[in-house]
Amino acid sequence: MRKFFVRLFWQLILSFTLVIFLVGGGVFVAGRIALSETESLLSENPPTMTRIWTARLADYYAGQNSWAGVDAVIAGYPCEPEWGPWEQDWRMGYALATDDGVIVAASNTDRLGQTLASSQFAFAAPVVANDQTVGLLLLSPFDYSAAGPSGVGRRVARQFLLAGLFVGGGSLIVGMFLSRRISRPLVDLTEATRAVAAGDLDVRVPARYPGEVGELAVSFNRMAKELARADELRRNLTADVAHELRTPLSIIRGKLEGVLDGIYPATPDHLQPILEETELLTQLVEDLRLLALAEAEQLALEKRPVDVGDLLRDAHVNFYPQASDRGVTLTLDLVPDLVEVVGDWRRIVQVLGNLLTNALRHTPEGGCVTLAAVALPGMVEVTVSDTGIGIPAEELSYIFERFWRGEKSRSRTGGGTGLGLAIAKHLVELHGGTIDVQSAPGEGSTFRFTLPVV
């Protein structure tokens, strides 16, 4: 059963709406409380108008000894200029009651004959004549009737309502805009994620959004790019392994079929190529195993102090005959008193062997290959330089990839399997060092790797 869910856009809209209602309700309640407090304050500290009215009504009662005809008298009260518009508006809401609370005059005639509520007695101003309380006067922003607020109270309530509607409507519009702005990139990311899950690794999301959402989009694009690159490497690895296996297997099969069919006699001359190809297959499988262990950081290293000078001198002696056969000069450039490094002697020799083999293979007759080492802070840097054909700039970023070879035809005469530099890179990194290359077409190449000192 599919779960029901509300999209983020509508969740944000509902959140903004809830906030608007809460704020609006809080403002309304605060306004009512403020009006109530104002009314209480006015009852405790009657304004000028209240004092004038109670004085006039007291004079009227003293002269008439009753409240008969008081409505006509109140209607004739002039609006004093010094009161100002606020106190003039209050004449619209009044209630005059006897001392026991029976209303005898009111701005709302429906209230005549009714009794003041118990809560209204506290707000009523007494009308005193002949030292006796003869009446109670209510002047308030509220007209005390079932009809609700009037006068200043009605106007204040209306202003609160209009302000609430304006703020609420504006907040809702802004909330919709912000919700759209927040949810749109997440919707794009969701759609892109689904596309990646379906196998489309070329999908990208716009990175134009600011803040954390923009950073998320950039990270997603980087992830998709790396996934696409990993998928391409995986496909290339499969194709490269198949290519590397096909050639020796074809040679082995052809030679064996020839021997079995009697075309070739089973002599060393015909069996030796089969042995060489099987050795090549063995080396390829071993290189793949070593590379897999190194990439998984599961290759055990027997680290101990290693004299880099001795190591380079041994490499010079071992590779000198091969260099001479190719007509290439192999030189050794060592600074005195090199400090020892920490590493696995056998693996470092393997790194040097891969780099020297690669350099000799791509250096023409009459060229030069140089082995050197210098001390750096906390490191020893080993370099293998050649005066060979060099590497194009666009291929430098792929130089340490598996099965990469500058010679595109991938013939046996142009190079090995393309695993040597990849293995060298991982072995150096397992030692805590770094490896890089500088090269230009026609100017040779220089490989550098570092190893930590003891």
mmCIF file of N, CA and C in Angstrom, residues 148-222:
data_model
loop_
_atom_site.group_PDB
_atom_site.id
_atom_site.type_symbol
_atom_site.label_atom_id
_atom_site.label_comp_id
_atom_site.label_asym_id
_atom_site.label_seq_id
_atom_site.Cartn_x
_atom_site.Cartn_y
_atom_site.Cartn_z
ATOM 1 N N GLY A 148 -22.233 45.018 19.977
ATOM 2 C CA GLY A 148 -20.784 44.933 19.881
ATOM 3 C C GLY A 148 -20.129 46.282 19.920
ATOM 4 N N PRO A 149 -18.876 46.386 19.512
ATOM 5 C CA PRO A 149 -18.093 47.594 19.642
ATOM 6 C C PRO A 149 -18.598 48.701 18.738
ATOM 7 N N SER A 150 -18.369 49.900 19.186
ATOM 8 C CA SER A 150 -18.724 51.070 18.401
ATOM 9 C C SER A 150 -17.746 52.167 18.753
ATOM 10 N N GLY A 151 -17.826 53.258 18.067
ATOM 11 C CA GLY A 151 -16.973 54.387 18.389
ATOM 12 C C GLY A 151 -15.519 54.043 18.161
ATOM 13 N N VAL A 152 -14.687 54.446 19.131
ATOM 14 C CA VAL A 152 -13.266 54.168 19.026
ATOM 15 C C VAL A 152 -13.007 52.667 19.014
ATOM 16 N N GLY A 153 -13.761 51.934 19.850
ATOM 17 C CA GLY A 153 -13.583 50.485 19.890
ATOM 18 C C GLY A 153 -13.847 49.848 18.544
ATOM 19 N N ARG A 154 -14.944 50.303 17.875
ATOM 20 C CA ARG A 154 -15.252 49.751 16.564
ATOM 21 C C ARG A 154 -14.137 50.084 15.564
ATOM 22 N N ARG A 155 -13.678 51.331 15.636
ATOM 23 C CA ARG A 155 -12.650 51.742 14.698
ATOM 24 C C ARG A 155 -11.341 50.987 14.942
ATOM 25 N N VAL A 156 -10.957 50.815 16.221
ATOM 26 C CA VAL A 156 -9.741 50.074 16.540
ATOM 27 C C VAL A 156 -9.852 48.623 16.078
ATOM 28 N N ALA A 157 -11.032 48.027 16.366
ATOM 29 C CA ALA A 157 -11.226 46.641 15.941
ATOM 30 C C ALA A 157 -11.150 46.507 14.424
ATOM 31 N N ARG A 158 -11.743 47.512 13.728
ATOM 32 C CA ARG A 158 -11.693 47.466 12.268
ATOM 33 C C ARG A 158 -10.257 47.590 11.761
ATOM 34 N N GLN A 159 -9.484 48.473 12.408
ATOM 35 C CA GLN A 159 -8.090 48.652 12.005
ATOM 36 C C GLN A 159 -7.272 47.375 12.254
ATOM 37 N N PHE A 160 -7.554 46.739 13.411
ATOM 38 C CA PHE A 160 -6.873 45.474 13.688
ATOM 39 C C PHE A 160 -7.213 44.439 12.617
ATOM 40 N N LEU A 161 -8.483 44.366 12.234
ATOM 41 C CA LEU A 161 -8.907 43.396 11.238
ATOM 42 C C LEU A 161 -8.261 43.671 9.892
ATOM 43 N N LEU A 162 -8.288 44.946 9.456
ATOM 44 C CA LEU A 162 -7.689 45.290 8.173
ATOM 45 C C LEU A 162 -6.189 45.030 8.177
ATOM 46 N N ALA A 163 -5.519 45.402 9.285
ATOM 47 C CA ALA A 163 -4.086 45.161 9.378
ATOM 48 C C ALA A 163 -3.780 43.663 9.355
ATOM 49 N N GLY A 164 -4.627 42.893 10.075
ATOM 50 C CA GLY A 164 -4.424 41.449 10.076
ATOM 51 C C GLY A 164 -4.593 40.844 8.696
ATOM 52 N N LEU A 165 -5.644 41.304 7.962
ATOM 53 C CA LEU A 165 -5.863 40.797 6.613
ATOM 54 C C LEU A 165 -4.699 41.170 5.693
ATOM 55 N N PHE A 166 -4.218 42.402 5.812
ATOM 56 C CA PHE A 166 -3.113 42.846 4.970
ATOM 57 C C PHE A 166 -1.844 42.045 5.268
ATOM 58 N N VAL A 167 -1.522 41.959 6.559
ATOM 59 C CA VAL A 167 -0.314 41.220 6.935
ATOM 60 C C VAL A 167 -0.446 39.747 6.570
ATOM 61 N N GLY A 168 -1.626 39.160 6.827
ATOM 62 C CA GLY A 168 -1.827 37.757 6.511
ATOM 63 C C GLY A 168 -1.721 37.484 5.020
ATOM 64 N N GLY A 169 -2.393 38.338 4.205
ATOM 65 C CA GLY A 169 -2.314 38.154 2.758
ATOM 66 C C GLY A 169 -0.902 38.332 2.228
ATOM 67 N N GLY A 170 -0.223 39.382 2.706
ATOM 68 C CA GLY A 170 1.159 39.592 2.276
ATOM 69 C C GLY A 170 2.062 38.453 2.702
ATOM 70 N N SER A 171 1.869 37.979 3.937
ATOM 71 C CA SER A 171 2.693 36.874 4.425
ATOM 72 C C SER A 171 2.452 35.608 3.612
ATOM 73 N N LEU A 172 1.197 35.379 3.231
ATOM 74 C CA LEU A 172 0.883 34.189 2.448
ATOM 75 C C LEU A 172 1.536 34.253 1.067
ATOM 76 N N ILE A 173 1.512 35.452 0.446
ATOM 77 C CA ILE A 173 2.154 35.605 -0.867
ATOM 78 C C ILE A 173 3.655 35.374 -0.760
ATOM 79 N N VAL A 174 4.266 36.018 0.245
ATOM 80 C CA VAL A 174 5.699 35.837 0.448
ATOM 81 C C VAL A 174 6.013 34.373 0.780
ATOM 82 N N GLY A 175 5.137 33.757 1.599
ATOM 83 C CA GLY A 175 5.337 32.356 1.949
ATOM 84 C C GLY A 175 5.286 31.444 0.732
ATOM 85 N N MET A 176 4.348 31.715 -0.189
ATOM 86 C CA MET A 176 4.263 30.907 -1.408
ATOM 87 C C MET A 176 5.520 31.077 -2.253
ATOM 88 N N PHE A 177 6.009 32.324 -2.342
ATOM 89 C CA PHE A 177 7.223 32.570 -3.114
ATOM 90 C C PHE A 177 8.409 31.840 -2.499
ATOM 91 N N LEU A 178 8.566 31.974 -1.165
ATOM 92 C CA LEU A 178 9.681 31.326 -0.489
ATOM 93 C C LEU A 178 9.563 29.806 -0.552
ATOM 94 N N SER A 179 8.330 29.306 -0.403
ATOM 95 C CA SER A 179 8.133 27.855 -0.467
ATOM 96 C C SER A 179 8.524 27.324 -1.837
ATOM 97 N N ARG A 180 8.136 28.059 -2.854
ATOM 98 C CA ARG A 180 8.495 27.642 -4.210
ATOM 99 C C ARG A 180 10.007 27.676 -4.395
ATOM 100 N N ARG A 181 10.632 28.719 -3.866
ATOM 101 C CA ARG A 181 12.076 28.874 -4.023
ATOM 102 C C ARG A 181 12.829 27.783 -3.270
ATOM 103 N N ILE A 182 12.301 27.387 -2.108
ATOM 104 C CA ILE A 182 12.962 26.352 -1.314
ATOM 105 C C ILE A 182 12.712 24.958 -1.890
ATOM 106 N N SER A 183 11.471 24.708 -2.307
ATOM 107 C CA SER A 183 11.119 23.356 -2.741
ATOM 108 C C SER A 183 11.560 23.045 -4.165
ATOM 109 N N ARG A 184 11.689 24.066 -5.027
ATOM 110 C CA ARG A 184 12.030 23.815 -6.423
ATOM 111 C C ARG A 184 13.355 23.089 -6.585
ATOM 112 N N PRO A 185 14.444 23.575 -5.948
ATOM 113 C CA PRO A 185 15.703 22.829 -6.096
ATOM 114 C C PRO A 185 15.645 21.424 -5.522
ATOM 115 N N LEU A 186 14.873 21.235 -4.442
ATOM 116 C CA LEU A 186 14.748 19.891 -3.878
ATOM 117 C C LEU A 186 13.976 18.975 -4.820
ATOM 118 N N VAL A 187 12.977 19.535 -5.505
ATOM 119 C CA VAL A 187 12.256 18.747 -6.507
ATOM 120 C C VAL A 187 13.195 18.361 -7.643
ATOM 121 N N ASP A 188 14.032 19.346 -8.080
ATOM 122 C CA ASP A 188 15.008 19.047 -9.134
ATOM 123 C C ASP A 188 15.970 17.947 -8.693
ATOM 124 N N LEU A 189 16.427 18.038 -7.438
ATOM 125 C CA LEU A 189 17.353 17.022 -6.922
ATOM 126 C C LEU A 189 16.685 15.654 -6.854
ATOM 127 N N THR A 190 15.420 15.638 -6.448
ATOM 128 C CA THR A 190 14.697 14.365 -6.376
ATOM 129 C C THR A 190 14.572 13.729 -7.752
ATOM 130 N N GLU A 191 14.203 14.543 -8.746
ATOM 131 C CA GLU A 191 14.077 14.015 -10.107
ATOM 132 C C GLU A 191 15.428 13.534 -10.636
ATOM 133 N N ALA A 192 16.481 14.299 -10.333
ATOM 134 C CA ALA A 192 17.812 13.897 -10.791
ATOM 135 C C ALA A 192 18.262 12.615 -10.103
ATOM 136 N N THR A 193 17.947 12.478 -8.813
ATOM 137 C CA THR A 193 18.310 11.262 -8.086
ATOM 138 C C THR A 193 17.607 10.047 -8.681
ATOM 139 N N ARG A 194 16.340 10.207 -9.011
ATOM 140 C CA ARG A 194 15.609 9.101 -9.650
ATOM 141 C C ARG A 194 16.241 8.734 -10.989
ATOM 142 N N ALA A 195 16.672 9.756 -11.744
ATOM 143 C CA ALA A 195 17.307 9.486 -13.032
ATOM 144 C C ALA A 195 18.613 8.719 -12.842
ATOM 145 N N VAL A 196 19.407 9.115 -11.821
ATOM 146 C CA VAL A 196 20.665 8.403 -11.545
ATOM 147 C C VAL A 196 20.378 6.956 -11.137
ATOM 148 N N ALA A 197 19.348 6.782 -10.293
ATOM 149 C CA ALA A 197 18.986 5.432 -9.871
ATOM 150 C C ALA A 197 18.554 4.568 -11.046
ATOM 151 N N ALA A 198 17.986 5.231 -12.080
ATOM 152 C CA ALA A 198 17.548 4.498 -13.267
ATOM 153 C C ALA A 198 18.688 4.263 -14.257
ATOM 154 N N GLY A 199 19.881 4.794 -13.937
ATOM 155 C CA GLY A 199 21.039 4.542 -14.790
ATOM 156 C C GLY A 199 21.492 5.704 -15.636
ATOM 157 N N ASP A 200 20.798 6.845 -15.562
ATOM 158 C CA ASP A 200 21.193 8.029 -16.334
ATOM 159 C C ASP A 200 22.208 8.821 -15.519
ATOM 160 N N LEU A 201 23.493 8.618 -15.786
ATOM 161 C CA LEU A 201 24.552 9.279 -15.033
ATOM 162 C C LEU A 201 24.971 10.614 -15.640
ATOM 163 N N ASP A 202 24.315 11.024 -16.716
ATOM 164 C CA ASP A 202 24.623 12.309 -17.338
ATOM 165 C C ASP A 202 23.736 13.431 -16.827
ATOM 166 N N VAL A 203 22.794 13.118 -15.963
ATOM 167 C CA VAL A 203 21.870 14.142 -15.467
ATOM 168 C C VAL A 203 22.601 15.091 -14.532
ATOM 169 N N ARG A 204 22.254 16.379 -14.591
ATOM 170 C CA ARG A 204 22.816 17.398 -13.715
ATOM 171 C C ARG A 204 21.688 18.324 -13.260
ATOM 172 N N VAL A 205 21.884 18.968 -12.122
ATOM 173 C CA VAL A 205 20.893 19.911 -11.604
ATOM 174 C C VAL A 205 21.498 21.313 -11.637
ATOM 175 N N PRO A 206 20.660 22.352 -11.818
ATOM 176 C CA PRO A 206 21.198 23.721 -11.830
ATOM 177 C C PRO A 206 21.837 24.065 -10.493
ATOM 178 N N ALA A 207 22.997 24.706 -10.545
ATOM 179 C CA ALA A 207 23.719 25.090 -9.327
ATOM 180 C C ALA A 207 23.603 26.589 -9.079
ATOM 181 N N ARG A 208 22.465 27.167 -9.501
ATOM 182 C CA ARG A 208 22.305 28.624 -9.375
ATOM 183 C C ARG A 208 21.709 29.034 -8.037
ATOM 184 N N TYR A 209 21.337 28.067 -7.206
ATOM 185 C CA TYR A 209 20.691 28.398 -5.941
ATOM 186 C C TYR A 209 21.724 28.806 -4.899
ATOM 187 N N PRO A 210 21.389 29.754 -4.039
ATOM 188 C CA PRO A 210 22.360 30.217 -3.037
ATOM 189 C C PRO A 210 22.381 29.312 -1.803
ATOM 190 N N GLY A 211 23.404 29.499 -0.979
ATOM 191 C CA GLY A 211 23.457 28.847 0.332
ATOM 192 C C GLY A 211 23.637 27.348 0.253
ATOM 193 N N GLU A 212 23.084 26.670 1.301
ATOM 194 C CA GLU A 212 23.266 25.230 1.438
ATOM 195 C C GLU A 212 22.645 24.450 0.291
ATOM 196 N N VAL A 213 21.529 24.961 -0.258
ATOM 197 C CA VAL A 213 20.882 24.257 -1.366
ATOM 198 C C VAL A 213 21.789 24.260 -2.593
ATOM 199 N N GLY A 214 22.449 25.392 -2.839
ATOM 200 C CA GLY A 214 23.395 25.454 -3.942
ATOM 201 C C GLY A 214 24.565 24.516 -3.742
ATOM 202 N N GLU A 215 25.072 24.455 -2.495
ATOM 203 C CA GLU A 215 26.164 23.538 -2.196
ATOM 204 C C GLU A 215 25.725 22.088 -2.395
ATOM 205 N N LEU A 216 24.475 21.799 -2.019
ATOM 206 C CA LEU A 216 23.950 20.447 -2.226
ATOM 207 C C LEU A 216 23.885 20.121 -3.713
ATOM 208 N N ALA A 217 23.457 21.089 -4.536
ATOM 209 C CA ALA A 217 23.392 20.862 -5.982
ATOM 210 C C ALA A 217 24.782 20.619 -6.555
ATOM 211 N N VAL A 218 25.764 21.423 -6.108
ATOM 212 C CA VAL A 218 27.141 21.246 -6.585
ATOM 213 C C VAL A 218 27.670 19.864 -6.179
ATOM 214 N N SER A 219 27.405 19.461 -4.932
ATOM 215 C CA SER A 219 27.855 18.151 -4.462
ATOM 216 C C SER A 219 27.199 17.025 -5.245
ATOM 217 N N PHE A 220 25.907 17.194 -5.552
ATOM 218 C CA PHE A 220 25.209 16.165 -6.328
ATOM 219 C C PHE A 220 25.826 16.048 -7.719
ATOM 220 N N ASN A 221 26.076 17.187 -8.360
ATOM 221 C CA ASN A 221 26.676 17.151 -9.694
ATOM 222 C C ASN A 221 28.054 16.509 -9.665
ATOM 223 N N ARG A 222 28.820 16.813 -8.604
ATOM 224 C CA ARG A 222 30.141 16.205 -8.488
ATOM 225 C C ARG A 222 30.010 14.692 -8.296
#
